[in-house]
Amino acid sequence: MPISESPKLSLYHRSFCMFCSRVINAIKGLDIDVDGKNIWQDSDALHELESAMGRATVPVLRIEAADGEVMWMPESNDIVRYLSNHKIK
Ligand SMILES: N[C@@H](CCC(=O)N[C@@H](CS)C(=O)NCC(=O)O)C(=O)O
C-alpha cells in the first residue's frame, strides 16, 4: 500500500475575495492539488473555519500532515509563499 508523505491541503475561501483569488491563481500556476472549500456554499466548511480560527476571514489554508497533525495558515501572502516553497503535488 503506498504511503503518501504529502500533506493534504484545503483552501477555505469565498467569492468576491481578491485575496482568495490571488491564492487560487497561484495554485493554478503551480499545478498542485488543493481541495477548495467555499464557505459561502458549504456551511460545514464555514463552521470548521470558525472553530479553528475563531473568525471567518479567508483565505486560510488547512494543512494536514501525513501523521495527522493539522495546521491552519491564514494570510494570502504566507499561503502563496508556503505553496511555492513546498510545491506539494
Ligand atoms: N491580510 C489578509 C486579508 C484577508 C481578508 O481581508 N479577507 C476578507 C475577504 S477578501 C475577509 O474574509 N473579510 C471578512 C472577515 O474578516 O470576516 C490576507 O491577505 O489574506
CSV table of N, CA and C and ligand atoms in Angstrom, one decimal:
chain,number,residue,atom,x,y,z
A,1,MET,N,0.9,-1.2,0.0
A,1,MET,CA,0.0,0.0,0.0
A,1,MET,C,0.9,1.2,0.0
A,2,PRO,N,0.7,2.1,-1.0
A,2,PRO,CA,1.6,3.3,-1.0
A,2,PRO,C,1.2,4.3,0.2
A,3,ILE,N,2.2,4.8,0.8
A,3,ILE,CA,2.0,5.8,1.9
A,3,ILE,C,2.4,7.2,1.4
A,4,SER,N,1.5,8.1,1.4
A,4,SER,CA,1.8,9.4,0.9
A,4,SER,C,2.4,10.3,2.0
A,5,GLU,N,3.5,10.9,1.6
A,5,GLU,CA,4.2,11.9,2.6
A,5,GLU,C,3.7,13.3,2.4
A,6,SER,N,2.9,13.5,1.3
A,6,SER,CA,2.5,14.9,1.0
A,6,SER,C,1.3,15.2,1.9
A,7,PRO,N,1.3,16.5,2.4
A,7,PRO,CA,0.2,16.9,3.2
A,7,PRO,C,-1.1,17.0,2.4
A,8,LYS,N,-2.2,16.9,3.1
A,8,LYS,CA,-3.5,17.1,2.4
A,8,LYS,C,-3.8,18.6,2.6
A,9,LEU,N,-4.1,19.3,1.5
A,9,LEU,CA,-4.3,20.7,1.5
A,9,LEU,C,-5.7,21.1,1.2
A,10,SER,N,-6.3,22.0,2.0
A,10,SER,CA,-7.6,22.5,1.7
A,10,SER,C,-7.6,24.0,1.8
A,11,LEU,N,-8.1,24.7,0.8
A,11,LEU,CA,-8.2,26.2,0.9
A,11,LEU,C,-9.6,26.6,1.2
A,12,TYR,N,-9.7,27.3,2.3
A,12,TYR,CA,-11.0,27.9,2.7
A,12,TYR,C,-11.1,29.3,2.1
A,13,HIS,N,-12.1,29.5,1.3
A,13,HIS,CA,-12.2,30.8,0.5
A,13,HIS,C,-13.6,31.1,0.3
A,14,ARG,N,-13.9,32.2,-0.4
A,14,ARG,CA,-15.3,32.6,-0.8
A,14,ARG,C,-15.2,33.4,-2.0
A,15,SER,N,-16.4,33.7,-2.6
A,15,SER,CA,-16.5,34.5,-3.8
A,15,SER,C,-16.2,36.0,-3.4
A,16,PHE,N,-15.9,36.8,-4.5
A,16,PHE,CA,-15.7,38.2,-4.3
A,16,PHE,C,-14.6,38.5,-3.3
A,17,CYS,N,-13.5,37.8,-3.3
A,17,CYS,CA,-12.4,38.0,-2.3
A,17,CYS,C,-11.1,38.0,-3.1
A,18,MET,N,-10.6,39.2,-3.2
A,18,MET,CA,-9.4,39.3,-4.1
A,18,MET,C,-8.2,38.5,-3.5
A,19,PHE,N,-8.1,38.5,-2.1
A,19,PHE,CA,-7.0,37.7,-1.5
A,19,PHE,C,-7.2,36.2,-1.8
A,20,CYS,N,-8.4,35.8,-1.9
A,20,CYS,CA,-8.7,34.4,-2.2
A,20,CYS,C,-8.3,34.1,-3.7
A,21,SER,N,-8.7,35.0,-4.6
A,21,SER,CA,-8.4,34.9,-6.0
A,21,SER,C,-6.9,34.8,-6.2
A,22,ARG,N,-6.1,35.6,-5.5
A,22,ARG,CA,-4.7,35.6,-5.6
A,22,ARG,C,-4.1,34.2,-5.3
A,23,VAL,N,-4.6,33.6,-4.2
A,23,VAL,CA,-4.1,32.3,-3.8
A,23,VAL,C,-4.6,31.3,-4.9
A,24,ILE,N,-5.8,31.4,-5.3
A,24,ILE,CA,-6.3,30.4,-6.3
A,24,ILE,C,-5.5,30.5,-7.6
A,25,ASN,N,-5.2,31.7,-8.0
A,25,ASN,CA,-4.4,31.8,-9.2
A,25,ASN,C,-3.0,31.2,-9.1
A,26,ALA,N,-2.4,31.4,-7.9
A,26,ALA,CA,-1.1,30.8,-7.6
A,26,ALA,C,-1.2,29.3,-7.6
A,27,ILE,N,-2.3,28.7,-7.1
A,27,ILE,CA,-2.4,27.3,-7.1
A,27,ILE,C,-2.5,26.8,-8.5
A,28,LYS,N,-3.3,27.5,-9.4
A,28,LYS,CA,-3.4,27.1,-10.8
A,28,LYS,C,-2.0,27.1,-11.4
A,29,GLY,N,-1.2,28.1,-11.2
A,29,GLY,CA,0.1,28.3,-11.8
A,29,GLY,C,1.0,27.2,-11.3
A,30,LEU,N,0.9,26.8,-10.1
A,30,LEU,CA,1.8,25.8,-9.5
A,30,LEU,C,1.4,24.4,-9.9
A,31,ASP,N,0.1,24.2,-10.3
A,31,ASP,CA,-0.4,22.9,-10.7
A,31,ASP,C,-0.3,21.9,-9.5
A,32,ILE,N,-0.8,22.3,-8.4
A,32,ILE,CA,-0.8,21.4,-7.2
A,32,ILE,C,-2.3,21.1,-6.8
A,33,ASP,N,-2.4,20.0,-6.0
A,33,ASP,CA,-3.8,19.5,-5.6
A,33,ASP,C,-4.2,20.2,-4.3
A,34,VAL,N,-5.2,21.0,-4.4
A,34,VAL,CA,-5.7,21.7,-3.2
A,34,VAL,C,-7.2,21.6,-3.3
A,35,ASP,N,-7.8,21.1,-2.2
A,35,ASP,CA,-9.3,20.9,-2.1
A,35,ASP,C,-9.9,22.3,-1.8
A,36,GLY,N,-10.8,22.8,-2.6
A,36,GLY,CA,-11.4,24.1,-2.4
A,36,GLY,C,-12.6,24.0,-1.5
A,37,LYS,N,-12.7,24.9,-0.5
A,37,LYS,CA,-13.8,24.9,0.4
A,37,LYS,C,-14.4,26.3,0.4
A,38,ASN,N,-15.5,26.5,-0.3
A,38,ASN,CA,-16.1,27.8,-0.4
A,38,ASN,C,-17.1,28.0,0.8
A,39,ILE,N,-16.7,28.9,1.7
A,39,ILE,CA,-17.5,29.0,2.9
A,39,ILE,C,-18.9,29.6,2.7
A,40,TRP,N,-19.1,30.2,1.5
A,40,TRP,CA,-20.5,30.7,1.2
A,40,TRP,C,-21.4,29.6,0.6
A,41,GLN,N,-20.8,28.5,0.2
A,41,GLN,CA,-21.6,27.4,-0.4
A,41,GLN,C,-21.6,26.2,0.5
A,42,ASP,N,-20.8,26.2,1.5
A,42,ASP,CA,-20.6,24.9,2.3
A,42,ASP,C,-20.6,25.3,3.8
A,43,SER,N,-21.7,25.1,4.4
A,43,SER,CA,-21.9,25.6,5.8
A,43,SER,C,-21.0,24.8,6.8
A,44,ASP,N,-20.7,23.5,6.4
A,44,ASP,CA,-19.8,22.7,7.2
A,44,ASP,C,-18.4,23.3,7.2
A,45,ALA,N,-18.0,23.8,6.0
A,45,ALA,CA,-16.7,24.4,5.9
A,45,ALA,C,-16.6,25.7,6.7
A,46,LEU,N,-17.7,26.5,6.7
A,46,LEU,CA,-17.7,27.7,7.4
A,46,LEU,C,-17.5,27.4,8.9
A,47,HIS,N,-18.2,26.4,9.4
A,47,HIS,CA,-18.1,26.0,10.8
A,47,HIS,C,-16.7,25.5,11.2
A,48,GLU,N,-16.2,24.7,10.3
A,48,GLU,CA,-14.8,24.2,10.5
A,48,GLU,C,-13.8,25.4,10.6
A,49,LEU,N,-14.0,26.4,9.7
A,49,LEU,CA,-13.1,27.5,9.7
A,49,LEU,C,-13.3,28.3,11.0
A,50,GLU,N,-14.5,28.6,11.4
A,50,GLU,CA,-14.8,29.4,12.6
A,50,GLU,C,-14.3,28.7,13.8
A,51,SER,N,-14.4,27.4,13.9
A,51,SER,CA,-13.9,26.6,15.0
A,51,SER,C,-12.4,26.7,15.2
A,52,ALA,N,-11.8,26.6,14.0
A,52,ALA,CA,-10.3,26.6,14.0
A,52,ALA,C,-9.7,28.0,14.3
A,53,MET,N,-10.3,29.0,13.7
A,53,MET,CA,-9.7,30.3,13.6
A,53,MET,C,-10.4,31.3,14.6
A,54,GLY,N,-11.6,31.0,15.0
A,54,GLY,CA,-12.4,32.0,15.8
A,54,GLY,C,-13.0,33.1,15.0
A,55,ARG,N,-12.9,33.0,13.7
A,55,ARG,CA,-13.4,34.0,12.8
A,55,ARG,C,-13.5,33.4,11.4
A,56,ALA,N,-14.2,34.2,10.5
A,56,ALA,CA,-14.4,33.6,9.1
A,56,ALA,C,-13.6,34.3,8.1
A,57,THR,N,-12.5,35.0,8.4
A,57,THR,CA,-11.7,35.6,7.5
A,57,THR,C,-11.0,34.6,6.6
A,58,VAL,N,-11.1,34.8,5.3
A,58,VAL,CA,-10.5,34.0,4.3
A,58,VAL,C,-9.5,34.8,3.4
A,59,PRO,N,-8.5,34.2,2.8
A,59,PRO,CA,-8.3,32.7,2.7
A,59,PRO,C,-7.5,32.2,3.9
A,60,VAL,N,-7.8,30.9,4.1
A,60,VAL,CA,-7.0,30.1,5.1
A,60,VAL,C,-6.7,28.7,4.5
A,61,LEU,N,-5.4,28.3,4.6
A,61,LEU,CA,-5.0,27.0,4.1
A,61,LEU,C,-5.0,26.0,5.3
A,62,ARG,N,-5.7,24.9,5.1
A,62,ARG,CA,-5.6,23.8,6.1
A,62,ARG,C,-4.6,22.8,5.6
A,63,ILE,N,-3.6,22.6,6.4
A,63,ILE,CA,-2.5,21.6,6.1
A,63,ILE,C,-2.6,20.4,7.0
A,64,GLU,N,-2.9,19.3,6.4
A,64,GLU,CA,-3.0,18.1,7.2
A,64,GLU,C,-1.8,17.2,6.9
A,65,ALA,N,-0.8,17.0,7.8
A,65,ALA,CA,0.4,16.3,7.5
A,65,ALA,C,0.0,14.8,7.5
A,66,ALA,N,1.0,14.0,6.9
A,66,ALA,CA,0.8,12.6,6.8
A,66,ALA,C,0.6,11.9,8.1
A,67,ASP,N,1.1,12.5,9.2
A,67,ASP,CA,0.9,11.9,10.5
A,67,ASP,C,-0.4,12.4,11.2
A,68,GLY,N,-1.2,13.2,10.5
A,68,GLY,CA,-2.5,13.6,11.0
A,68,GLY,C,-2.4,15.0,11.7
A,69,GLU,N,-1.3,15.5,11.9
A,69,GLU,CA,-1.2,16.9,12.5
A,69,GLU,C,-1.8,17.9,11.6
A,70,VAL,N,-2.6,18.8,12.1
A,70,VAL,CA,-3.2,19.8,11.3
A,70,VAL,C,-2.7,21.2,11.7
A,71,MET,N,-2.5,22.0,10.6
A,71,MET,CA,-2.1,23.4,10.8
A,71,MET,C,-3.0,24.3,10.0
A,72,TRP,N,-3.4,25.4,10.5
A,72,TRP,CA,-4.3,26.3,9.8
A,72,TRP,C,-3.4,27.6,9.5
A,73,MET,N,-3.3,27.9,8.2
A,73,MET,CA,-2.5,29.1,7.8
A,73,MET,C,-3.3,30.2,7.2
A,74,PRO,N,-3.4,31.3,7.9
A,74,PRO,CA,-4.1,32.5,7.3
A,74,PRO,C,-3.1,33.3,6.5
A,75,GLU,N,-3.6,34.4,5.9
A,75,GLU,CA,-2.8,35.4,5.2
A,75,GLU,C,-2.4,34.9,3.8
A,76,SER,N,-2.9,35.5,2.8
A,76,SER,CA,-2.7,35.1,1.4
A,76,SER,C,-1.2,35.1,1.0
A,77,ASN,N,-0.5,36.1,1.5
A,77,ASN,CA,1.0,36.1,1.1
A,77,ASN,C,1.7,34.9,1.7
A,78,ASP,N,1.4,34.5,3.0
A,78,ASP,CA,2.0,33.4,3.6
A,78,ASP,C,1.6,32.1,2.9
A,79,ILE,N,0.4,32.0,2.5
A,79,ILE,CA,-0.1,30.8,1.8
A,79,ILE,C,0.6,30.6,0.5
A,80,VAL,N,0.7,31.7,-0.3
A,80,VAL,CA,1.4,31.6,-1.6
A,80,VAL,C,2.8,31.2,-1.4
A,81,ARG,N,3.5,31.8,-0.4
A,81,ARG,CA,4.9,31.5,-0.2
A,81,ARG,C,5.0,30.1,0.2
A,82,TYR,N,4.2,29.6,1.1
A,82,TYR,CA,4.3,28.2,1.5
A,82,TYR,C,4.1,27.2,0.4
A,83,LEU,N,3.1,27.5,-0.5
A,83,LEU,CA,2.8,26.6,-1.6
A,83,LEU,C,4.0,26.6,-2.6
A,84,SER,N,4.5,27.8,-2.9
A,84,SER,CA,5.6,28.0,-3.8
A,84,SER,C,6.8,27.3,-3.3
A,85,ASN,N,7.1,27.4,-2.0
A,85,ASN,CA,8.3,26.8,-1.5
A,85,ASN,C,8.2,25.2,-1.4
A,86,HIS,N,7.0,24.7,-1.2
A,86,HIS,CA,6.9,23.3,-1.0
A,86,HIS,C,6.6,22.6,-2.3
A,87,LYS,N,5.9,23.3,-3.2
A,87,LYS,CA,5.5,22.7,-4.5
A,87,LYS,C,4.9,21.3,-4.3
A,88,ILE,N,4.0,21.2,-3.3
A,88,ILE,CA,3.4,19.9,-3.0
A,88,ILE,C,2.4,19.5,-4.1
A,89,LYS,N,2.6,18.3,-4.5
A,89,LYS,CA,1.7,17.8,-5.6
A,89,LYS,C,0.6,16.9,-4.9
B,1,LIG,N1,-4.5,40.1,5.1
B,1,LIG,C1,-5.4,39.1,4.7
B,1,LIG,C2,-6.7,39.7,4.4
B,1,LIG,C3,-7.9,38.7,4.3
B,1,LIG,C4,-9.2,39.5,4.1
B,1,LIG,O1,-9.4,40.7,4.4
B,1,LIG,N2,-10.2,38.7,3.7
B,1,LIG,C5,-11.6,39.2,3.6
B,1,LIG,C6,-12.2,38.8,2.3
B,1,LIG,S1,-11.3,39.4,0.9
B,1,LIG,C7,-12.5,38.6,4.7
B,1,LIG,O2,-12.5,37.4,4.9
B,1,LIG,N3,-13.2,39.5,5.4
B,1,LIG,C8,-14.3,39.1,6.3
B,1,LIG,C9,-13.8,38.9,7.7
B,1,LIG,O3,-12.7,39.2,8.0
B,1,LIG,O4,-14.6,38.3,8.5
B,1,LIG,C10,-4.9,38.2,3.6
B,1,LIG,O5,-4.0,38.7,2.8
B,1,LIG,O6,-5.3,37.0,3.4
